PDB file of C-alpha atoms in Angstrom:
ATOM      1  CA  MET A  24     147.811  79.280  99.535  1.00  0.00           C
ATOM      2  CA  THR A  25     148.753  76.681 102.061  1.00  0.00           C
ATOM      3  CA  GLY A  26     148.556  77.743 105.689  1.00  0.00           C
ATOM      4  CA  GLN A  27     147.077  81.130 104.874  1.00  0.00           C
ATOM      5  CA  THR A  28     143.536  82.326 105.242  1.00  0.00           C
ATOM      6  CA  ARG A  29     142.041  84.528 102.622  1.00  0.00           C
ATOM      7  CA  LEU A  30     139.653  87.131 103.863  1.00  0.00           C
ATOM      8  CA  PHE A  31     136.882  88.309 101.635  1.00  0.00           C
ATOM      9  CA  PHE A  32     134.805  91.268 102.567  1.00  0.00           C
ATOM     10  CA  VAL A  33     131.320  91.792 101.319  1.00  0.00           C
ATOM     11  CA  HIS A  34     130.173  95.369 101.378  1.00  0.00           C
ATOM     12  CA  ASN A  35     126.505  96.045 101.747  1.00  0.00           C
ATOM     13  CA  TYR A  36     125.552  99.621 101.110  1.00  0.00           C
ATOM     14  CA  SER A  37     122.223 101.132 101.907  1.00  0.00           C
ATOM     15  CA  SER A  38     120.648 104.548 101.639  1.00  0.00           C
ATOM     16  CA  TYR A  39     118.437 106.867 103.567  1.00  0.00           C
ATOM     17  CA  VAL A  40     116.025 108.590 101.220  1.00  0.00           C
ATOM     18  CA  LEU A  41     114.659 112.090 101.739  1.00  0.00           C
ATOM     19  CA  PHE A  42     111.023 112.967 101.134  1.00  0.00           C
ATOM     20  CA  MET A  43     108.779 115.903 101.836  1.00  0.00           C
ATOM     21  CA  ILE A  44     105.300 114.985 103.021  1.00  0.00           C
ATOM     22  CA  ILE A  45     102.276 117.091 102.169  1.00  0.00           C
ATOM     23  CA  ALA A  46      99.307 115.260 103.644  1.00  0.00           C
ATOM     24  CA  ASP A  47      95.756 115.965 104.700  1.00  0.00           C
ATOM     25  CA  GLU A  48      92.496 114.148 105.375  1.00  0.00           C
ATOM     26  CA  THR A  49      91.855 113.658 101.639  1.00  0.00           C
ATOM     27  CA  ASP A  50      93.946 113.496  98.490  1.00  0.00           C
ATOM     28  CA  GLU A  51      92.122 116.579  97.209  1.00  0.00           C
ATOM     29  CA  LEU A  52      93.006 118.687 100.259  1.00  0.00           C
ATOM     30  CA  ALA A  53      96.657 117.612 100.106  1.00  0.00           C
ATOM     31  CA  ARG A  54      96.824 118.275  96.349  1.00  0.00           C
ATOM     32  CA  ALA A  55      95.280 121.733  96.892  1.00  0.00           C
ATOM     33  CA  LYS A  56      98.064 122.547  99.378  1.00  0.00           C
ATOM     34  CA  TRP A  57     100.722 121.427  96.888  1.00  0.00           C
ATOM     35  CA  GLU A  58      99.155 123.396  94.033  1.00  0.00           C
ATOM     36  CA  GLY A  59      98.932 126.435  96.320  1.00  0.00           C
ATOM     37  CA  TYR A  60     102.636 126.212  97.110  1.00  0.00           C
ATOM     38  CA  LYS A  61     103.505 126.008  93.439  1.00  0.00           C
ATOM     39  CA  ALA A  62     101.169 128.882  92.538  1.00  0.00           C
ATOM     40  CA  GLY A  63     102.664 131.044  95.288  1.00  0.00           C
ATOM     41  CA  ALA A  64     106.282 130.301  94.427  1.00  0.00           C
ATOM     42  CA  ASP A  65     108.704 133.198  94.310  1.00  0.00           C
ATOM     43  CA  THR A  66     109.353 133.108  90.572  1.00  0.00           C
ATOM     44  CA  GLU A  67     112.107 135.703  90.829  1.00  0.00           C
ATOM     45  CA  ALA A  68     114.006 133.583  93.353  1.00  0.00           C
ATOM     46  CA  LEU A  69     113.495 130.453  91.261  1.00  0.00           C
ATOM     47  CA  ALA A  70     114.753 132.258  88.156  1.00  0.00           C
ATOM     48  CA  TRP A  71     117.838 133.321  90.121  1.00  0.00           C
ATOM     49  CA  LEU A  72     118.406 129.707  91.188  1.00  0.00           C
ATOM     50  CA  THR A  73     118.193 128.564  87.573  1.00  0.00           C
ATOM     51  CA  GLU A  74     120.548 131.340  86.471  1.00  0.00           C
ATOM     52  CA  GLN A  75     123.082 130.450  89.147  1.00  0.00           C
ATOM     53  CA  SER A  76     123.016 126.766  88.265  1.00  0.00           C
ATOM     54  CA  GLY A  77     123.714 127.697  84.644  1.00  0.00           C
ATOM     55  CA  LYS A  78     127.005 129.307  85.661  1.00  0.00           C
ATOM     56  CA  ASP A  79     128.454 125.892  86.427  1.00  0.00           C
ATOM     57  CA  THR A  80     129.962 124.944  83.094  1.00  0.00           C
ATOM     58  CA  GLN A  81     132.035 122.037  84.373  1.00  0.00           C
ATOM     59  CA  SER A  82     129.484 119.541  85.655  1.00  0.00           C
ATOM     60  CA  GLY A  83     126.938 117.506  83.745  1.00  0.00           C
ATOM     61  CA  ALA A  84     123.184 117.774  83.424  1.00  0.00           C
ATOM     62  CA  ASP A  85     122.682 115.180  86.166  1.00  0.00           C
ATOM     63  CA  THR A  86     124.296 117.136  89.005  1.00  0.00           C
ATOM     64  CA  ASN A  87     122.507 118.123  92.181  1.00  0.00           C
ATOM     65  CA  VAL A  88     122.425 121.846  91.426  1.00  0.00           C
ATOM     66  CA  ARG A  89     120.779 121.268  88.047  1.00  0.00           C
ATOM     67  CA  GLN A  90     118.214 118.937  89.566  1.00  0.00           C
ATOM     68  CA  MET A  91     117.358 121.436  92.305  1.00  0.00           C
ATOM     69  CA  ALA A  92     116.861 124.234  89.773  1.00  0.00           C
ATOM     70  CA  ASP A  93     114.765 122.207  87.329  1.00  0.00           C
ATOM     71  CA  PRO A  94     111.570 124.255  86.867  1.00  0.00           C
ATOM     72  CA  THR A  95     109.391 121.127  87.078  1.00  0.00           C
ATOM     73  CA  SER A  96     109.156 121.438  90.843  1.00  0.00           C
ATOM     74  CA  ALA A  97     111.762 123.952  91.948  1.00  0.00           C
ATOM     75  CA  VAL A  98     109.411 125.283  94.630  1.00  0.00           C
ATOM     76  CA  ASN A  99     110.740 122.551  96.946  1.00  0.00           C
ATOM     77  CA  ILE A 100     114.074 122.100  95.146  1.00  0.00           C
ATOM     78  CA  ASN A 101     112.709 119.040  93.350  1.00  0.00           C
ATOM     79  CA  MET A 102     112.833 116.930  96.470  1.00  0.00           C
ATOM     80  CA  GLY A 103     110.859 113.714  96.354  1.00  0.00           C
ATOM     81  CA  THR A 104     107.419 114.717  97.582  1.00  0.00           C
ATOM     82  CA  LEU A 105     104.618 112.500  98.815  1.00  0.00           C
ATOM     83  CA  VAL A 106     101.292 114.273  98.345  1.00  0.00           C
ATOM     84  CA  GLY A 107      98.055 112.647  99.430  1.00  0.00           C
ATOM     85  CA  SER A 108      95.666 111.626 102.140  1.00  0.00           C
ATOM     86  CA  TYR A 109      97.107 110.241 105.353  1.00  0.00           C
ATOM     87  CA  ALA A 110      96.172 106.730 104.229  1.00  0.00           C
ATOM     88  CA  ASN A 111      97.736 107.107 100.790  1.00  0.00           C
ATOM     89  CA  VAL A 112     100.943 108.624 102.169  1.00  0.00           C
ATOM     90  CA  ALA A 113     101.168 105.665 104.580  1.00  0.00           C
ATOM     91  CA  LYS A 114     100.867 103.289 101.607  1.00  0.00           C
ATOM     92  CA  MET A 115     103.521 105.217  99.660  1.00  0.00           C
ATOM     93  CA  MET A 116     105.884 105.001 102.624  1.00  0.00           C
ATOM     94  CA  ASP A 117     105.244 101.264 102.935  1.00  0.00           C
ATOM     95  CA  ASP A 118     106.150 100.948  99.251  1.00  0.00           C
ATOM     96  CA  ILE A 119     109.369 102.918  99.787  1.00  0.00           C
ATOM     97  CA  ALA A 120     110.272 100.633 102.699  1.00  0.00           C
ATOM     98  CA  THR A 121     110.309  97.654 100.305  1.00  0.00           C
ATOM     99  CA  VAL A 122     112.877  99.153  97.908  1.00  0.00           C
ATOM    100  CA  PRO A 123     116.078  97.103  98.157  1.00  0.00           C
ATOM    101  CA  GLY A 124     118.910  99.051  99.757  1.00  0.00           C
ATOM    102  CA  THR A 125     116.640 101.493 101.569  1.00  0.00           C
ATOM    103  CA  GLU A 126     117.765 101.596 105.180  1.00  0.00           C
ATOM    104  CA  GLY A 127     115.464 104.400 106.248  1.00  0.00           C
ATOM    105  CA  ILE A 128     113.447 107.437 105.257  1.00  0.00           C
ATOM    106  CA  LEU A 129     114.303 111.011 106.210  1.00  0.00           C
ATOM    107  CA  LEU A 130     111.291 113.289 106.346  1.00  0.00           C
ATOM    108  CA  THR A 131     110.540 116.946 106.062  1.00  0.00           C
ATOM    109  CA  PHE A 132     107.104 118.522 106.015  1.00  0.00           C
ATOM    110  CA  ASP A 133     105.447 121.501 104.376  1.00  0.00           C
ATOM    111  CA  ASP A 134     104.606 122.784 107.861  1.00  0.00           C
ATOM    112  CA  PHE A 135     107.004 121.029 110.177  1.00  0.00           C
ATOM    113  CA  LEU A 136     105.153 121.276 113.499  1.00  0.00           C
ATOM    114  CA  SER A 137     101.720 120.246 112.267  1.00  0.00           C
ATOM    115  CA  GLY A 138     103.296 117.839 109.766  1.00  0.00           C
ATOM    116  CA  ILE A 139     105.232 115.893 112.388  1.00  0.00           C
ATOM    117  CA  GLU A 140     102.140 115.758 114.581  1.00  0.00           C
ATOM    118  CA  ASN A 141      99.969 114.526 111.705  1.00  0.00           C
ATOM    119  CA  PHE A 142     102.621 111.985 110.778  1.00  0.00           C
ATOM    120  CA  GLY A 143     102.669 110.553 114.291  1.00  0.00           C
ATOM    121  CA  GLN A 144      98.921 110.630 114.784  1.00  0.00           C
ATOM    122  CA  HIS A 145      97.515 109.851 111.336  1.00  0.00           C
ATOM    123  CA  ILE A 146     100.146 108.362 109.002  1.00  0.00           C
ATOM    124  CA  GLN A 147     102.524 106.166 110.985  1.00  0.00           C
ATOM    125  CA  PRO A 148      99.728 104.170 112.677  1.00  0.00           C
ATOM    126  CA  LEU A 149      98.479 103.187 109.184  1.00  0.00           C
ATOM    127  CA  MET A 150     101.881 101.976 107.978  1.00  0.00           C
ATOM    128  CA  ASN A 151     102.257  98.206 107.732  1.00  0.00           C
ATOM    129  CA  SER A 152     106.034  98.611 107.878  1.00  0.00           C
ATOM    130  CA  ARG A 153     105.718 100.238 111.323  1.00  0.00           C
ATOM    131  CA  ALA A 154     103.020  97.939 112.736  1.00  0.00           C
ATOM    132  CA  ASP A 155     105.485  96.335 115.150  1.00  0.00           C
ATOM    133  CA  ILE A 156     105.772  99.606 117.053  1.00  0.00           C
ATOM    134  CA  PHE A 157     102.057  99.856 117.592  1.00  0.00           C
ATOM    135  CA  ASN A 158     101.597  96.194 118.455  1.00  0.00           C
ATOM    136  CA  THR A 159     104.331  95.863 121.077  1.00  0.00           C
ATOM    137  CA  LEU A 160     104.413  99.105 123.045  1.00  0.00           C
ATOM    138  CA  PRO A 161     101.879 100.541 125.461  1.00  0.00           C
ATOM    139  CA  PRO A 162     100.304 103.782 124.169  1.00  0.00           C
ATOM    140  CA  ALA A 163     102.300 106.074 126.471  1.00  0.00           C
ATOM    141  CA  THR A 164     105.666 104.831 125.162  1.00  0.00           C
ATOM    142  CA  ARG A 165     105.002 104.487 121.449  1.00  0.00           C
ATOM    143  CA  GLU A 166     107.542 106.064 119.151  1.00  0.00           C
ATOM    144  CA  VAL A 167     105.972 108.863 117.150  1.00  0.00           C
ATOM    145  CA  ALA A 168     108.734 109.482 114.645  1.00  0.00           C
TER     146      ALA A 168
END
């Protein structure tokens, strides 16, 4: 093509991944919280969720509604869940940060107010992938989340 410029576009797609964090001082304490949530699940509500998802006869087994209703971990709609000590959750998040195509991590917590506080005070400072924040900013201006 003489005299013409061909334009080629490269598309780079990335994702934000969603995780629930259930963390505590030790793995055992965090695991006890998680087991307590599962033991206290509203089985009637979960059965209703499963029943409702079964009414969809058009979509496949891999659809969102079927995943959310899967009894394996329906107590938190089968969301990816990081359960462990503050140090181990920090390591898990560092691992997630290395997955190609992961642009960021969206977080929710079992108890949002204390969870966000614990994340900022106990988890994020241990994350290698966030070390730049703690090495370049004075304490009063550090980003917590």
